[in-house]
GROMACS .gro file of C-alpha atoms in nm:
model
  242
    1ARG     CA    1   0.794  -0.003   2.740
    2THR     CA    2   1.121  -0.144   2.575
    3GLU     CA    3   1.232   0.071   2.300
    4GLY     CA    4   1.099   0.455   2.400
    5LEU     CA    5   0.799   0.654   2.358
    6TRP     CA    6   0.892   0.751   1.972
    7ARG     CA    7   0.932   0.380   1.883
    8PRO     CA    8   0.650   0.358   1.683
    9MET     CA    9   0.736   0.697   1.475
   10ARG     CA   10   1.051   0.530   1.326
   11GLY     CA   11   1.071   0.508   0.946
   12LEU     CA   12   0.788   0.806   0.923
   13ASN     CA   13   1.050   1.000   0.720
   14ILE     CA   14   1.131   0.772   0.453
   15THR     CA   15   0.751   0.656   0.416
   16ALA     CA   16   0.660   1.011   0.370
   17THR     CA   17   0.938   1.079   0.114
   18GLY     CA   18   0.826   0.791  -0.097
   19ALA     CA   19   0.469   0.832  -0.056
   20GLY     CA   20   0.397   1.165  -0.230
   21PRO     CA   21   0.536   1.053  -0.576
   22ALA     CA   22   0.403   0.701  -0.544
   23HIS     CA   23   0.044   0.818  -0.469
   24ALA     CA   24   0.063   1.077  -0.754
   25LEU     CA   25   0.152   0.799  -1.013
   26TYR     CA   26  -0.114   0.570  -0.838
   27PHE     CA   27  -0.410   0.782  -0.831
   28ALA     CA   28  -0.290   0.942  -1.200
   29CYS     CA   29  -0.298   0.603  -1.353
   30TYR     CA   30  -0.621   0.523  -1.181
   31GLU     CA   31  -0.839   0.776  -1.289
   32LYS     CA   32  -0.697   0.782  -1.667
   33LEU     CA   33  -0.742   0.393  -1.702
   34LYS     CA   34  -1.088   0.399  -1.539
   35LYS     CA   35  -1.213   0.620  -1.766
   36THR     CA   36  -1.030   0.492  -2.088
   37LEU     CA   37  -1.151   0.102  -1.990
   38SER     CA   38  -1.522   0.201  -1.851
   39ASP     CA   39  -1.578   0.360  -2.175
   40VAL     CA   40  -1.459   0.067  -2.384
   41ILE     CA   41  -1.627  -0.193  -2.123
   42HIS     CA   42  -1.972   0.003  -2.043
   43ALA     CA   43  -1.988   0.324  -2.207
   44GLY     CA   44  -2.133   0.607  -1.998
   45GLY     CA   45  -2.144   0.384  -1.668
   46ASN     CA   46  -1.934   0.195  -1.368
   47SER     CA   47  -1.751  -0.088  -1.452
   48HIS     CA   48  -1.616  -0.312  -1.209
   49VAL     CA   49  -1.380  -0.455  -1.408
   50ALA     CA   50  -1.251  -0.158  -1.542
   51ASN     CA   51  -1.193  -0.057  -1.185
   52GLY     CA   52  -1.031  -0.330  -1.066
   53ALA     CA   53  -0.799  -0.341  -1.406
   54ALA     CA   54  -0.708   0.026  -1.376
   55GLY     CA   55  -0.640  -0.036  -0.991
   56CYS     CA   56  -0.397  -0.329  -1.098
   57VAL     CA   57  -0.196  -0.165  -1.331
   58ALA     CA   58  -0.169   0.188  -1.125
   59THR     CA   59  -0.047  -0.058  -0.848
   60LEU     CA   60   0.288  -0.120  -1.093
   61LEU     CA   61   0.373   0.216  -1.087
   62HIS     CA   62   0.335   0.298  -0.694
   63ASP     CA   63   0.521  -0.024  -0.604
   64ALA     CA   64   0.793   0.067  -0.853
   65ALA     CA   65   0.831   0.378  -0.650
   66MET     CA   66   0.772   0.283  -0.284
   67ASN     CA   67   0.928  -0.067  -0.266
   68PRO     CA   68   1.255   0.083  -0.149
   69ALA     CA   69   1.103   0.327   0.118
   70GLU     CA   70   0.906   0.017   0.240
   71VAL     CA   71   1.240  -0.183   0.261
   72VAL     CA   72   1.396   0.080   0.472
   73LYS     CA   73   1.060   0.146   0.665
   74GLN     CA   74   1.058  -0.209   0.792
   75ARG     CA   75   1.407  -0.254   0.873
   76MET     CA   76   1.402   0.046   1.069
   77GLN     CA   77   1.096  -0.052   1.274
   78MET     CA   78   1.212  -0.398   1.337
   79TYR     CA   79   1.230  -0.494   1.736
   80ASN     CA   80   1.607  -0.383   1.829
   81SER     CA   81   1.682  -0.222   1.497
   82PRO     CA   82   2.027  -0.137   1.477
   83TYR     CA   83   1.958   0.158   1.234
   84GLN     CA   84   1.919   0.488   1.414
   85ARG     CA   85   1.898   0.709   1.090
   86VAL     CA   86   1.760   0.617   0.742
   87MET     CA   87   2.059   0.698   0.554
   88ASP     CA   88   2.255   0.436   0.774
   89CYS     CA   89   2.009   0.173   0.695
   90VAL     CA   90   2.042   0.265   0.310
   91ARG     CA   91   2.374   0.270   0.292
   92THR     CA   92   2.440  -0.080   0.484
   93VAL     CA   93   2.189  -0.240   0.270
   94TRP     CA   94   2.341  -0.090  -0.036
   95ARG     CA   95   2.685  -0.217   0.110
   96ASN     CA   96   2.602  -0.530   0.254
   97GLU     CA   97   2.322  -0.660  -0.012
   98GLY     CA   98   2.397  -0.474  -0.304
   99ALA     CA   99   2.100  -0.290  -0.462
  100GLY     CA  100   1.877  -0.566  -0.593
  101ALA     CA  101   1.784  -0.599  -0.198
  102PHE     CA  102   1.570  -0.299  -0.238
  103TYR     CA  103   1.361  -0.481  -0.485
  104ARG     CA  104   1.436  -0.825  -0.365
  105SER     CA  105   1.041  -0.819  -0.237
  106TYR     CA  106   0.911  -0.637  -0.538
  107THR     CA  107   0.750  -0.950  -0.719
  108THR     CA  108   0.600  -1.009  -0.381
  109GLN     CA  109   0.442  -0.702  -0.338
  110LEU     CA  110   0.289  -0.685  -0.667
  111THR     CA  111   0.174  -1.023  -0.593
  112MET     CA  112   0.008  -0.925  -0.302
  113ASN     CA  113  -0.073  -0.560  -0.376
  114ILE     CA  114  -0.223  -0.630  -0.727
  115PRO     CA  115  -0.534  -0.842  -0.579
  116PHE     CA  116  -0.534  -0.595  -0.282
  117GLN     CA  117  -0.592  -0.323  -0.518
  118ALA     CA  118  -0.825  -0.497  -0.740
  119ILE     CA  119  -1.055  -0.613  -0.425
  120HIS     CA  120  -0.958  -0.241  -0.303
  121PHE     CA  121  -1.097  -0.046  -0.556
  122MET     CA  122  -1.374  -0.243  -0.670
  123THR     CA  123  -1.527  -0.232  -0.326
  124TYR     CA  124  -1.470   0.117  -0.271
  125GLU     CA  125  -1.648   0.193  -0.595
  126PHE     CA  126  -1.941  -0.045  -0.528
  127LEU     CA  127  -1.990   0.121  -0.184
  128GLN     CA  128  -1.977   0.449  -0.319
  129GLU     CA  129  -2.256   0.334  -0.552
  130GLN     CA  130  -2.463   0.229  -0.283
  131LEU     CA  131  -2.396   0.520  -0.045
  132ASN     CA  132  -2.334   0.789  -0.290
  133PRO     CA  133  -2.520   0.711  -0.603
  134HIS     CA  134  -2.484   1.051  -0.772
  135ARG     CA  135  -2.134   1.060  -0.678
  136GLN     CA  136  -2.129   1.381  -0.574
  137TYR     CA  137  -1.856   1.538  -0.301
  138ASN     CA  138  -1.970   1.328   0.027
  139PRO     CA  139  -1.674   1.296   0.309
  140GLY     CA  140  -1.881   1.064   0.492
  141SER     CA  141  -1.940   0.821   0.199
  142HIS     CA  142  -1.577   0.851   0.097
  143VAL     CA  143  -1.413   0.782   0.459
  144VAL     CA  144  -1.702   0.478   0.541
  145SER     CA  145  -1.630   0.348   0.192
  146GLY     CA  146  -1.248   0.400   0.189
  147ALA     CA  147  -1.232   0.244   0.528
  148CYS     CA  148  -1.450  -0.084   0.434
  149ALA     CA  149  -1.273  -0.127   0.147
  150GLY     CA  150  -0.927  -0.141   0.314
  151ALA     CA  151  -1.061  -0.356   0.566
  152VAL     CA  152  -1.194  -0.618   0.276
  153ALA     CA  153  -0.875  -0.582   0.106
  154ALA     CA  154  -0.621  -0.604   0.411
  155ALA     CA  155  -0.765  -0.903   0.543
  156ALA     CA  156  -0.783  -1.118   0.205
  157THR     CA  157  -0.455  -1.070   0.148
  158THR     CA  158  -0.255  -1.080   0.464
  159PRO     CA  159  -0.063  -1.378   0.385
  160LEU     CA  160   0.085  -1.243   0.121
  161ASP     CA  161   0.193  -0.946   0.364
  162VAL     CA  162   0.349  -1.172   0.609
  163CYS     CA  163   0.556  -1.313   0.328
  164LYS     CA  164   0.660  -0.933   0.171
  165THR     CA  165   0.744  -0.841   0.552
  166LEU     CA  166   1.016  -1.139   0.574
  167LEU     CA  167   1.169  -1.100   0.243
  168ASN     CA  168   1.224  -0.696   0.319
  169THR     CA  169   1.346  -0.778   0.677
  170GLN     CA  170   1.494  -1.136   0.661
  171GLU     CA  171   1.357  -1.174   0.994
  172SER     CA  172   1.629  -1.329   1.226
  173LEU     CA  173   1.388  -1.582   1.363
  174ALA     CA  174   1.368  -1.731   1.032
  175LEU     CA  175   1.755  -1.705   0.932
  176SER     CA  176   1.857  -1.919   1.255
  177SER     CA  177   1.583  -2.183   1.217
  178ASN     CA  178   1.851  -2.402   0.961
  179ILE     CA  179   1.844  -2.151   0.687
  180SER     CA  180   2.121  -2.053   0.528
  181GLY     CA  181   2.164  -1.745   0.294
  182HIS     CA  182   1.909  -1.468   0.198
  183ILE     CA  183   1.540  -1.530   0.138
  184THR     CA  184   1.419  -1.480  -0.227
  185GLY     CA  185   1.123  -1.500  -0.388
  186MET     CA  186   0.790  -1.570  -0.328
  187ALA     CA  187   0.792  -1.939  -0.307
  188ASN     CA  188   1.069  -1.949  -0.060
  189ALA     CA  189   0.916  -1.723   0.190
  190PHE     CA  190   0.561  -1.878   0.216
  191ARG     CA  191   0.775  -2.220   0.281
  192THR     CA  192   1.007  -2.032   0.528
  193VAL     CA  193   0.668  -1.891   0.687
  194TYR     CA  194   0.531  -2.243   0.688
  195GLN     CA  195   0.858  -2.383   0.871
  196VAL     CA  196   0.883  -2.145   1.122
  197GLY     CA  197   0.496  -2.150   1.227
  198GLY     CA  198   0.282  -2.303   1.025
  199VAL     CA  199  -0.034  -2.224   0.850
  200THR     CA  200  -0.130  -2.003   1.135
  201ALA     CA  201   0.184  -1.782   1.084
  202TYR     CA  202  -0.012  -1.648   0.740
  203PHE     CA  203  -0.225  -1.455   0.934
  204ARG     CA  204  -0.005  -1.315   1.199
  205GLY     CA  205  -0.093  -0.997   1.231
  206VAL     CA  206  -0.400  -0.975   1.058
  207GLN     CA  207  -0.577  -0.733   1.324
  208ALA     CA  208  -0.302  -0.508   1.295
  209ARG     CA  209  -0.333  -0.498   0.947
  210VAL     CA  210  -0.680  -0.439   0.933
  211ILE     CA  211  -0.674  -0.174   1.182
  212TYR     CA  212  -0.391  -0.012   0.987
  213GLN     CA  213  -0.521  -0.005   0.645
  214MET     CA  214  -0.873   0.122   0.749
  215PRO     CA  215  -0.794   0.455   0.846
  216SER     CA  216  -0.524   0.469   0.608
  217THR     CA  217  -0.722   0.401   0.301
  218ALA     CA  218  -0.999   0.622   0.472
  219ILE     CA  219  -0.733   0.910   0.490
  220ALA     CA  220  -0.642   0.849   0.113
  221TRP     CA  221  -0.961   0.831  -0.045
  222SER     CA  222  -1.079   1.182   0.188
  223VAL     CA  223  -0.794   1.338   0.116
  224TYR     CA  224  -0.818   1.238  -0.263
  225GLU     CA  225  -1.168   1.331  -0.329
  226PHE     CA  226  -1.138   1.640  -0.133
  227PHE     CA  227  -0.849   1.764  -0.378
  228LYS     CA  228  -1.039   1.606  -0.709
  229TYR     CA  229  -1.360   1.799  -0.561
  230ILE     CA  230  -1.163   2.136  -0.529
  231LEU     CA  231  -0.969   2.132  -0.865
  232THR     CA  232  -1.281   1.983  -1.056
  233LYS     CA  233  -1.467   2.285  -0.894
  234ARG     CA  234  -1.204   2.559  -1.030
  235GLN     CA  235  -1.163   2.390  -1.388
  236GLU     CA  236  -1.558   2.449  -1.408
  237GLU     CA  237  -1.576   2.811  -1.266
  238ARG     CA  238  -1.286   2.874  -1.539
  239ARG     CA  239  -1.492   2.745  -1.822
  240ALA     CA  240  -1.783   2.940  -1.707
  241GLY     CA  241  -1.596   3.256  -1.676
  242LYS     CA  242  -1.483   3.202  -2.036
   0.00000   0.00000   0.00000
């Protein structure tokens, strides 16, 4: 209503640019480590510990690639954002705050995403065992498992997401509340959120976060499982042809 019909699409291009390489690293690392750790922990079976550990390590690579894009996206999506284009935002942040601003929230991002991905992967693999025990390509089970896993993980890690967003945006409301300089580090972000809004501020936007994550993780898993099925099928056909 206040900023136009296309306002919700701001930051889409930088998100898409960062998501490609970030998810390639993410799923490749997850698949490799899941198999390796499962063979060690529970040979021939599925290990939830291996799934969670693989998800944690994969998150390190994913966030290293995605964090700068996340900073730019969130600054462009702020209410009345002064940035009209991605490169304007990048240049302004680089000039005024230095390269470190693109990774100011990296440790908090990891602090949030490591438990998020551990919960996410373990929940997804658990639901797959229940809904798709033979682990065949089943679009319905992938969508339902992905959506539920995303919802559970998102709700559990909302306080950390609030702090990460504050670090990325340096929201003017917080900076005007007798706080000088930049907000840096997770502990500082937690204190600032509490000063501004109390305990309830840690769960601001939990509904929006769950609503966002459910289709996001459902789409990600269903697309991933589809291409995994296609590529695996082609490999099997080539082996059979030989």
